[in-house]
Structure formats: C-alpha cells, structure tokens
Amino acid sequence: MQDLTAEILTVIKKRPTQSHKGTYGRVVTIGGNKQYGGAILMSTSAAVHAGAGLVTCVTAPENLSALHTFVPEAMFVSSHDYSTLVDVIQSATVIVIGPGLGTEDFAADILQIVLNRVTDDQYLIIDGSAITMLADVKDQLHIMAPHGQLIFTPHEMEWQRLSGIKIADQTEENNRQKQEEYQATVVLKKHHTKIYAPQTPTMRLPIGGPYMATGGMGDTLTGIIAAFMAQFAHDDPQSALAAAVYTHSAIADELSEDAYVVLPTDIIERLQKFMKEHSK
Amino acid sequence: MQDLTAEILTVIKKRPTQSHKGTYGRVVTIGGNKQYGGAILMSTSAAVHAGAGLVTCVTAPENLSALHTFVPEAMFVSSHDYSTLVDVIQSATVIVIGPGLGTEDFAADILQIVLNRVTDDQYLIIDGSAITMLADVKDQLHIMAPHGQLIFTPHEMEWQRLSGIKIADQTEENNRQKQEEYQATVVLKKHHTKIYAPQTPTMRLPIGGPYMATGGMGDTLTGIIAAFMAQFAHDDPQSALAAAVYTHSAIADELSEDAYVVLPTDIIERLQKFMKEHSK
Amino acid sequence: MQDLTAEILTVIKKRPTQSHKGTYGRVVTIGGNKQYGGAILMSTSAAVHAGAGLVTCVTAPENLSALHTFVPEAMFVSSHDYSTLVDVIQSATVIVIGPGLGTEDFAADILQIVLNRVTDDQYLIIDGSAITMLADVKDQLHIMAPHGQLIFTPHEMEWQRLSGIKIADQTEENNRQKQEEYQATVVLKKHHTKIYAPQTPTMRLPIGGPYMATGGMGDTLTGIIAAFMAQFAHDDPQSALAAAVYTHSAIADELSEDAYVVLPTDIIERLQKFMKEHSK
Amino acid sequence: MQDLTAEILTVIKKRPTQSHKGTYGRVVTIGGNKQYGGAILMSTSAAVHAGAGLVTCVTAPENLSALHTFVPEAMFVSSHDYSTLVDVIQSATVIVIGPGLGTEDFAADILQIVLNRVTDDQYLIIDGSAITMLADVKDQLHIMAPHGQLIFTPHEMEWQRLSGIKIADQTEENNRQKQEEYQATVVLKKHHTKIYAPQTPTMRLPIGGPYMATGGMGDTLTGIIAAFMAQFAHDDPQSALAAAVYTHSAIADELSEDAYVVLPTDIIERLQKFMKEHSK
C-alpha cells in the first residue's frame, strides 16, 4: 500500500499546442432524477471545470433549466430519450452513471442500456444509486466487467452492499479479492480513501478532512475523475484516477483554511486554478 | 436575563477527523409556495452553507429549477408528494417549517403531517406562516409539544397571534409563562431579539441592526438555526440555538461596514468563513 | 434649472436603530411578459439591493424560476392572478409598472387595474410599454393623475408619444407645460437626463455616459427609484427621486473606469456599497 | 497573409458622448434547441458583455428560464414563434445563427426564414449546425450571398462540409477561391485561425492556445463578433471582425495564466474590462 502525495499531480500535463476539443475527450454524465437533480449538476460542472473537452448531461427533463443556467458549457439529453442516450454513449470517452440517479424503474433501464453499450476502450464510473442497483444483481458483474473499464466509487456502506463485505470486514485482503473478481477499479470513499486498481498496489489518500462531509461531495468527485480519465488516462490510467482523487481533496484542504465547511461548488470553482498551478 | 456575547460562538466546534455526512445531521426545510419560493431557497441555502450534512427542501414543484440552480447541494421533494415527505421527516435530525409556506389548504395539510410525525429526538423549527396557522389552533399546542423539541421563531406580531399577548404586553413574565405552557423554545425576533428556552435564563441579542430589515432575513435565520442544531445541539441545545442567532446578526454587522442594506444572500455567502474564524 | 451634484446623496439617511421591514416600504414591480422577462428581474433586483423593505414582482408565470434564482429575496405574483395583484397593490408603498410589460391585452388590463386602485399616498412609477399604452389614451391622464403620485420615466421617443411634443420641440417650456398638465413628475431620460417635478425647479443630471447605452439600463433605474421613494420620500420626495437618478449614473461612472460597457447587473451589485459610502 | 497583432484593437473606439442603445446596434442570436441550449446562452451573453446595444435571443421555449437568469439583459423570442422572428430579423443590425441550433426540421425552417429576409446592410454570422445544413444545399450559396453580408465561422471539418475542400487540401489558394465564390467572409477556426475576407489579405491569428479547447468556445466567439460588427463595422468591417477574433483569444491567453482550461463564461466575464483597457 502506498500513500498518495502531491507528486501524483504530475499527471496534469501541459496541453499540446496542436489540439482540439476532441483531444480532451467526451464525457457523459448520467443521473439526476427530479429529487436529486443537483447531484448531476455538480458532477457535470466538475467535469467541465476540470477540462473535459465536451460534456453531455443525461438527466430528468425537469433539470434542463437548472443545468443550462448552472453550467451552460454542458449539453443536455433527457433521461427519457433513450435513442439519444445510446448515441451519446457510443461517442463517449468516459461515462459517469449514478449521481442522483435514484432507483426507479427508468433508472434501472438506463443503467442496463449503458452496461449493454459500454465498450472496452471506454471508462465507466459507477456511483451512488447505480452501485446500489448493481448490488441487487451482482452475480452479473463478472459477465459485465470485460465490456468496459469500470471504476466504482462507493462509500463503505455502498461497498458493503455491492461486495457483500461488512464494513468491519473491509480489510485489504477482502477488498482486493472482490476488486479482482470484478476486474474493476474501486475507489472506496472513507476517512482515508483507498483505491484498489488492477495490477497496482493499493493507494491510500492521506489528505482531506471532515470539512468535506457535506452533500454532493462524492458527486463532484465523479466529475473530476471523468475529466481526468478523459484527458490523462492514455499512458497510465491508474495514476490519472489517483490524481483526480488527490485533486478533489487537496483543493478542499486549501479551501478549508478559510471555510468551516467546504462546499462542492467551491471546489468546482477552484479546479481551473489548482490544475494550472500543478500542470507541468 | 443575560446578554449574548461572542463567547457563545465556542459552540462551533472543530469537526472530529473521523466523521461523515450523517455526523452533521439531516435537515429538512419545508416551505415555499409559488408566491414565496425565494424564502425556502434562502433557508435551505443557509442550512447548507452553515454545515448541515444533508439538506432536503420540500417545496412547490414550480421551485425545482430555482432550487437546483441556487443551491445544487440540496435535494428536492415536491410539497405535493406527501409520501416522500413522510419519508424525509422520519429520517430528519432537524425540520424547518414555514418560510414562504403560505396558508393554503395544502400548507395546513403539510403542517399537520409534520406535527403528527415529529418525534422527541427531533428539533422542529416553526416559522412564518406555520406560526400563523398554529395560532388558529393554539389550544392543541400543549398536546403537540411533547412529540418534538419545538423552536418558534416569531416576530412580535406573529408572537401576538400565537400567544395572544399583545405587543405592548410582551413582557418577560408574560412571554415566559407562555413559553413554559408550550414547553417550547421561543426566538422572539425584534430590535433586540430574545430567546426564551426551557430551564434557561432568557437570552438577549445585543447585536444586529437596521441594515437587516429586508425580506428573507428571518428565512435565512431558520436555516442557520437548523444547521447549528443538527451539528452542535448534542450537549447543550440552548447554546447551539443562541450561537445560531448570534452568528446571523454578527455576520450582518460585519457586512454592514460596506453595505447600506445587508441581504440574506450576502449573509449566506459569508457563513463558511465566519464559522471557520470562530471554530475552536 | 439646477444641476444635480453628489450633495443630493445626503438623502440616503442612516437607518434608525428601531425599525423593521415595514419602515422601508413595500415595492411592487409589474412587468416582464415572456419576451421581456429580464427587464422586470432587473427592476426587482435593483429595488431589493437599494434597500426596499419588501419587494413583490408581478410577472408572467414563465418567469417564476428565473425570478427566484436571480433574486430570491423577492416575492412572486403571476400577472394572470388579478386577485392577488389587487391585494399587493393595496398594500404597496411604491408601484413600478412597465419594464418589459409589453402591450398585449392583458398588459392593458393590468395597467387599468393599477390605475384604478392606486391612491394618493402611493407612488406609481410608469415606464416603458406602460407609457406607450398610456399614450394611446392620454386624454384620460388628467382624470387619472389625482389618484396617485405619478412618476413617468420616458426616453425622448416615449415622451413624444405620451406628450405629443416632438423630440426637436422638447424644450424646457413645452415639457414643463405638459408636466403641469399631468400633475406628474417626469424623468426624461437622455444624454443629460432632466427631472420635471411639481413646484420644483427643473433638475439636470450632469453625470452618466455612453457606457450606459445598453438594454435594461432604464429598467434598473425604475427599481432604484422605487426603493428610494419607499425609504426616503417622506420629507422631500423630489430629492429622493433625484438622488435615485443620481445614484444610478454615479455608480455607472465609477464602474466605467474598468468597463467598456456597464451592465445593469453590475450596477445592481454595487448599490449596497455605494449607498453605504454616501449614507449620513 | 498578415499576422494580427494587438494593434487591431484600435478598432475598439471610445464611445461618443451623445449616443443611445440604437447607436450600438441590435443583435439577434438564433440557436439553442433543447439539447444545446447553453450554446446560445453563451453567444447571447458574449454579445451583451461586448457592448451590443440590444440583444434578442431566439431559442427553444424550454430555454426561457435559463436565458433570463443567465443574462437578464437579453430579450427572448421562442424559436416556434416565426412571426416575431421575422420582426426581430427585420430590425436587426447583426444576426447570429447556428450555436446549438441543431439540424431538426424547424431549425431548417428558421435558417430559411433568415436567409430569405436578411438584407444587404445586415451582417449574418453563420455558425455550427447552420453551416452543416447549408452544406447540404451549397449550390444555392451564390444565389443567397448578395442578400446579406455573410460571415461563416466554421472549424475545419465544417469548412470541409461546406466548401467540399478536404482538411488536407485547405490551402490558402483553395480556401480563397471558395471564399470568393461565396462572396462571404470565412473565419476558419483552427490552431491558428485564419480570416478570409473579400478584398483583403488573409489574416492569421497568432495567439490563443489549447486551454481554449472546450465546449462553447466557438459559440462565445459568435457573440463577440456580433457585438463588434454592431458597434465598429461602419468604416472598416474587416478590421472589426478581426478585432473580435483577436479579443476572444487575447482574453483567453490572459486568463490562462491562472487557469488550466479557460471556460467560455470566464471570457464573457472579462470582456468589459479587456475592451476598456484597449479602447482609444
């Protein structure tokens, strides 16, 4: 097991002069039913601010106004429009599914559509209620795994639901075994977040703090991960992921100097400057 | 009677390293019909910025877009969806009811649902039109009181309606008697706000000023109180409440150095920094 | 004729310690059909930021979300809800009608309702398309005038429509004559705006500049005037009005140091600080 | 071929003291279906912030709330309301069509309406999907050209679609030939953007960088071009256009000092200050 340090941020490369939006990937964020619309807005905005080339948000039609006002840089697809959903999945570099998705029937439909379509050269970040829904059908996970590069971002209770390992039993060994079984990467969110990635020593996040314990923090992380995978995963996907996780908490640490609680929207606002300061 | 001083802010404790969103409570804010939607947005945003772990806003469906744009960190429940309303009440640490709620029939329904469900270990902050509606049925107050820890936040006219005590007669003795009868805490908002809490000397707020006389100021206070009760009430609820009331006006005093009128949204924006400066 | 100077800003009085929202008046802003919704948002937000105690915006139902997001401090009334419209008019201190109102049938209805209800102790600011509609029925103006204290805020073409005086003929004498006929105050917006008020020498605004020539600037002025009349008109309404007009352009002048064009929303944001700096 | 330098910014003239909104032109921005609503919001806001006198946005009705919240200074026309569309086209100084317009049937309708109505003294900026739709009917281009002063803003692939010249063959000579055939100006967006204008040497943009490779960047450019044409095109339209293109990238260069990726909304926010610094 190794502790992540600021060195991981060397992942944030200076951009090549000759490039265009396509160079920095297409991110699709899927989530936000009526009740939890804010979650997918934060994921989407985080992806935009962290430098993804093009970002499309698939969400409940009720969230259109809020999306366009909050982050006009992103595109909208109604979560009822399965046909356009399939189109945007097919052209995606990275897909996020779960923030505020809920567990209603149509959420399950969408998750199924995504799992059926995702391909080996795409990253699929599975968060929140999408993890919960998968937990109910986890026997299918090993079937599903080969078709996409999966990244799960559960907190401990969601990990328990998915893996069947009780929180008290979530040891290095047990977690590793499940990660290998799933052929997926697992970002286990907790006091010191751990990253279990294939063929890589476990990484542990020594930074972050309790000022991050507020609604939407995990949703924001998914957007940062998506943008980092879209831009920096080519050579070393494990490091790109680790750098995203590190960035999220490092910004929170900085902001906590002046804030009792650090809000997701504060982190989003700071991404461009932080990444500039650490880009080589 | 004692005057509150900045010492009350020691209530704002440094957060324990090992903690999560649940540690900082679940706040439910209920209000905002079509006409007064802004009121509940401000209450909700104040609760988020003051550090509540998770905040859910129950409001008219017309306010969904504004809520998600204004404070994406909060979750939405339609005020017509009584079934989900019951769910979020049952898992709440603190409930606010009243900001911009109005007095239409469905508002009375919701108030009744909340009063029926609230339990002894929950705080229920009753503000604005919810006070007015209760005033019409005040004989039931002593029946209701035991089922939740009630905090009323009336201005003088609302207190007159509820207690039957005319403004000119709102003396220490008369107010105290009613407070005891209701077995509730009363935050009587006026030039020097007073807090009448059970088994505690009356507290008087010596700060604040006329730059606070603007629409939405009281709504914002309810959100701050909710967040403080959710985080800091365990050992000493009276002090947590007093600290919330003090914080609201202390921020206004600071901002009034540079502003003729201090707006609710200005106070909300300053909460994180103020609480950081005063946390121990 | 006298030139306005910064001395007029002594109108902005330090607020009395003992006061409440009611002390600073109730402003009702009426306008904003679907096409011109932004106009009434700016008027409303200007009134809030300039210190009006309570502000209610009567606008097309389509504008509810934008209003609550843009200025949550304000209350909403649908322009189709004539019954609530009558209620808010009756309790108003100052009414603004016109910004983005349009000239459709229902706009004429609303204008008529307002003219029928306004009373001698209320200020009625008539702007934009409301002026145009009145121009069509100007013979009724002398009938209407006694029922409210009217303030017209036309630009030169609107003044031509209303008064029948062609722009080239808009001399001191001609303008004065019409102003007296209407028993109203006229703020004639142009390069050097002039204020024709009853029993008062004509006032001329020597400040402001071409960086203000942008959509929404006049709408914003109506909100500032409304807030100033609501707060400062008691002793000397002419000076309160003049101070509002002066404030609007003085802020623009300051902001133009750093901005090629000064936007209405920039002026709104600066109101609280400007008024603080000039309050006695 | 000549490289643009900061000298082109002398186009940004100090405004004449005696002027009004009409002096700075009427811009109409047309685009934004449900999926791509953000695109037209950014174009519209850029036009407002770059100083256009009056800006009207023609977009899908679903985008009304987001428009009024994001840029209340702009007016709204539903893209389904062809009658009002015709009105605003007829009074326009500059028309932008394309950002987020999509290629659905009604988009084709609107494009046709605009092409039928545009007159020789109006500038028509054709961007995004409007270029794609024209590409399908390009034989009609020489018929259309005389009726308006056309400015195409394609990226290389859109230019290939429109002109039939493959990206590898997009040489000075080939591009020039097509530009002359179309009797239009072409802003070919790429690493070093080139401007092919009638009777003018080709201009090349030596600034800008990969921090601009993000969604919405081109949409924002259209708004800046529109505002510059509306204000500065009288004497020398080619320079006005070039100054707009230069301004867009020069601001991005400045902001990139502190930002890994520069977002369209960041550029919009900076326009007023940049233009002030460079106005003579």
PDB file of C-alpha atoms in Angstrom, chain B residues 5-90:
ATOM      1  CA  THR B   5     -21.605  37.747  23.572  1.00  0.00           C
ATOM      2  CA  ALA B   6     -19.186  36.348  21.031  1.00  0.00           C
ATOM      3  CA  GLU B   7     -18.268  33.729  23.620  1.00  0.00           C
ATOM      4  CA  ILE B   8     -21.351  31.791  22.621  1.00  0.00           C
ATOM      5  CA  LEU B   9     -19.541  31.002  19.371  1.00  0.00           C
ATOM      6  CA  THR B  10     -17.373  28.454  21.177  1.00  0.00           C
ATOM      7  CA  VAL B  11     -20.302  26.230  20.333  1.00  0.00           C
ATOM      8  CA  ILE B  12     -18.819  25.986  16.853  1.00  0.00           C
ATOM      9  CA  LYS B  13     -16.547  23.037  17.478  1.00  0.00           C
ATOM     10  CA  LYS B  14     -13.711  21.855  15.331  1.00  0.00           C
ATOM     11  CA  ARG B  15     -15.020  18.827  13.456  1.00  0.00           C
ATOM     12  CA  PRO B  16     -13.783  15.400  14.522  1.00  0.00           C
ATOM     13  CA  THR B  17     -11.448  13.875  11.966  1.00  0.00           C
ATOM     14  CA  GLN B  18     -13.405  10.666  11.758  1.00  0.00           C
ATOM     15  CA  SER B  19     -16.855  11.712  10.651  1.00  0.00           C
ATOM     16  CA  HIS B  20     -19.201  11.663   7.703  1.00  0.00           C
ATOM     17  CA  LYS B  21     -22.256  13.492   6.400  1.00  0.00           C
ATOM     18  CA  GLY B  22     -24.509  11.725   8.873  1.00  0.00           C
ATOM     19  CA  THR B  23     -22.462  13.125  11.747  1.00  0.00           C
ATOM     20  CA  TYR B  24     -23.650  16.601  10.823  1.00  0.00           C
ATOM     21  CA  GLY B  25     -27.303  15.775  10.570  1.00  0.00           C
ATOM     22  CA  ARG B  26     -30.152  15.743   8.117  1.00  0.00           C
ATOM     23  CA  VAL B  27     -32.059  18.973   7.765  1.00  0.00           C
ATOM     24  CA  VAL B  28     -35.443  19.158   6.067  1.00  0.00           C
ATOM     25  CA  THR B  29     -36.718  22.602   5.100  1.00  0.00           C
ATOM     26  CA  ILE B  30     -40.419  22.851   4.285  1.00  0.00           C
ATOM     27  CA  GLY B  31     -41.960  25.914   2.673  1.00  0.00           C
ATOM     28  CA  GLY B  32     -42.059  27.966  -0.468  1.00  0.00           C
ATOM     29  CA  ASN B  33     -45.357  28.006  -2.267  1.00  0.00           C
ATOM     30  CA  LYS B  34     -45.297  29.582  -5.730  1.00  0.00           C
ATOM     31  CA  GLN B  35     -45.501  33.133  -4.429  1.00  0.00           C
ATOM     32  CA  TYR B  36     -42.861  32.853  -1.735  1.00  0.00           C
ATOM     33  CA  GLY B  37     -40.443  30.358  -3.272  1.00  0.00           C
ATOM     34  CA  GLY B  38     -37.405  32.505  -2.559  1.00  0.00           C
ATOM     35  CA  ALA B  39     -37.969  32.212   1.191  1.00  0.00           C
ATOM     36  CA  ILE B  40     -37.351  28.475   1.329  1.00  0.00           C
ATOM     37  CA  LEU B  41     -34.404  28.746  -1.073  1.00  0.00           C
ATOM     38  CA  MET B  42     -32.683  31.076   1.363  1.00  0.00           C
ATOM     39  CA  SER B  43     -33.481  28.885   4.352  1.00  0.00           C
ATOM     40  CA  THR B  44     -32.147  25.848   2.504  1.00  0.00           C
ATOM     41  CA  SER B  45     -29.009  27.525   1.262  1.00  0.00           C
ATOM     42  CA  ALA B  46     -28.277  28.888   4.728  1.00  0.00           C
ATOM     43  CA  ALA B  47     -28.522  25.372   6.159  1.00  0.00           C
ATOM     44  CA  VAL B  48     -26.111  24.065   3.514  1.00  0.00           C
ATOM     45  CA  HIS B  49     -23.586  26.860   3.998  1.00  0.00           C
ATOM     46  CA  ALA B  50     -23.771  26.574   7.791  1.00  0.00           C
ATOM     47  CA  GLY B  51     -22.608  22.983   7.578  1.00  0.00           C
ATOM     48  CA  ALA B  52     -25.614  20.678   7.803  1.00  0.00           C
ATOM     49  CA  GLY B  53     -24.616  17.259   6.500  1.00  0.00           C
ATOM     50  CA  LEU B  54     -27.551  16.715   4.159  1.00  0.00           C
ATOM     51  CA  VAL B  55     -30.331  19.138   3.338  1.00  0.00           C
ATOM     52  CA  THR B  56     -33.651  18.336   1.666  1.00  0.00           C
ATOM     53  CA  CYS B  57     -36.061  21.050   0.609  1.00  0.00           C
ATOM     54  CA  VAL B  58     -39.794  20.321   0.430  1.00  0.00           C
ATOM     55  CA  THR B  59     -41.376  22.975  -1.730  1.00  0.00           C
ATOM     56  CA  ALA B  60     -43.853  23.685  -4.514  1.00  0.00           C
ATOM     57  CA  PRO B  61     -42.944  21.848  -7.726  1.00  0.00           C
ATOM     58  CA  GLU B  62     -42.598  25.193  -9.509  1.00  0.00           C
ATOM     59  CA  ASN B  63     -39.484  25.899  -7.437  1.00  0.00           C
ATOM     60  CA  LEU B  64     -37.457  22.887  -8.584  1.00  0.00           C
ATOM     61  CA  SER B  65     -35.387  24.744 -11.175  1.00  0.00           C
ATOM     62  CA  ALA B  66     -34.609  27.663  -8.924  1.00  0.00           C
ATOM     63  CA  LEU B  67     -33.637  25.355  -6.063  1.00  0.00           C
ATOM     64  CA  HIS B  68     -31.237  23.245  -8.104  1.00  0.00           C
ATOM     65  CA  THR B  69     -29.654  26.314  -9.687  1.00  0.00           C
ATOM     66  CA  PHE B  70     -29.391  28.302  -6.472  1.00  0.00           C
ATOM     67  CA  VAL B  71     -28.160  25.538  -4.210  1.00  0.00           C
ATOM     68  CA  PRO B  72     -27.380  22.313  -6.094  1.00  0.00           C
ATOM     69  CA  GLU B  73     -26.129  20.782  -2.856  1.00  0.00           C
ATOM     70  CA  ALA B  74     -29.722  20.407  -1.631  1.00  0.00           C
ATOM     71  CA  MET B  75     -32.237  17.739  -2.525  1.00  0.00           C
ATOM     72  CA  PHE B  76     -35.792  18.405  -3.695  1.00  0.00           C
ATOM     73  CA  VAL B  77     -39.142  16.957  -2.666  1.00  0.00           C
ATOM     74  CA  SER B  78     -42.382  18.238  -4.122  1.00  0.00           C
ATOM     75  CA  SER B  79     -44.741  19.583  -1.481  1.00  0.00           C
ATOM     76  CA  HIS B  80     -47.472  17.582  -3.207  1.00  0.00           C
ATOM     77  CA  ASP B  81     -45.667  14.309  -2.635  1.00  0.00           C
ATOM     78  CA  TYR B  82     -46.872  13.510   0.887  1.00  0.00           C
ATOM     79  CA  SER B  83     -45.432  10.022   0.798  1.00  0.00           C
ATOM     80  CA  THR B  84     -41.856  11.167   0.256  1.00  0.00           C
ATOM     81  CA  LEU B  85     -42.464  13.989   2.708  1.00  0.00           C
ATOM     82  CA  VAL B  86     -43.182  11.424   5.396  1.00  0.00           C
ATOM     83  CA  ASP B  87     -40.014   9.542   4.499  1.00  0.00           C
ATOM     84  CA  VAL B  88     -37.753  12.573   4.760  1.00  0.00           C
ATOM     85  CA  ILE B  89     -39.390  13.692   8.016  1.00  0.00           C
ATOM     86  CA  GLN B  90     -38.747  10.320   9.579  1.00  0.00           C
TER      87      GLN B  90
END
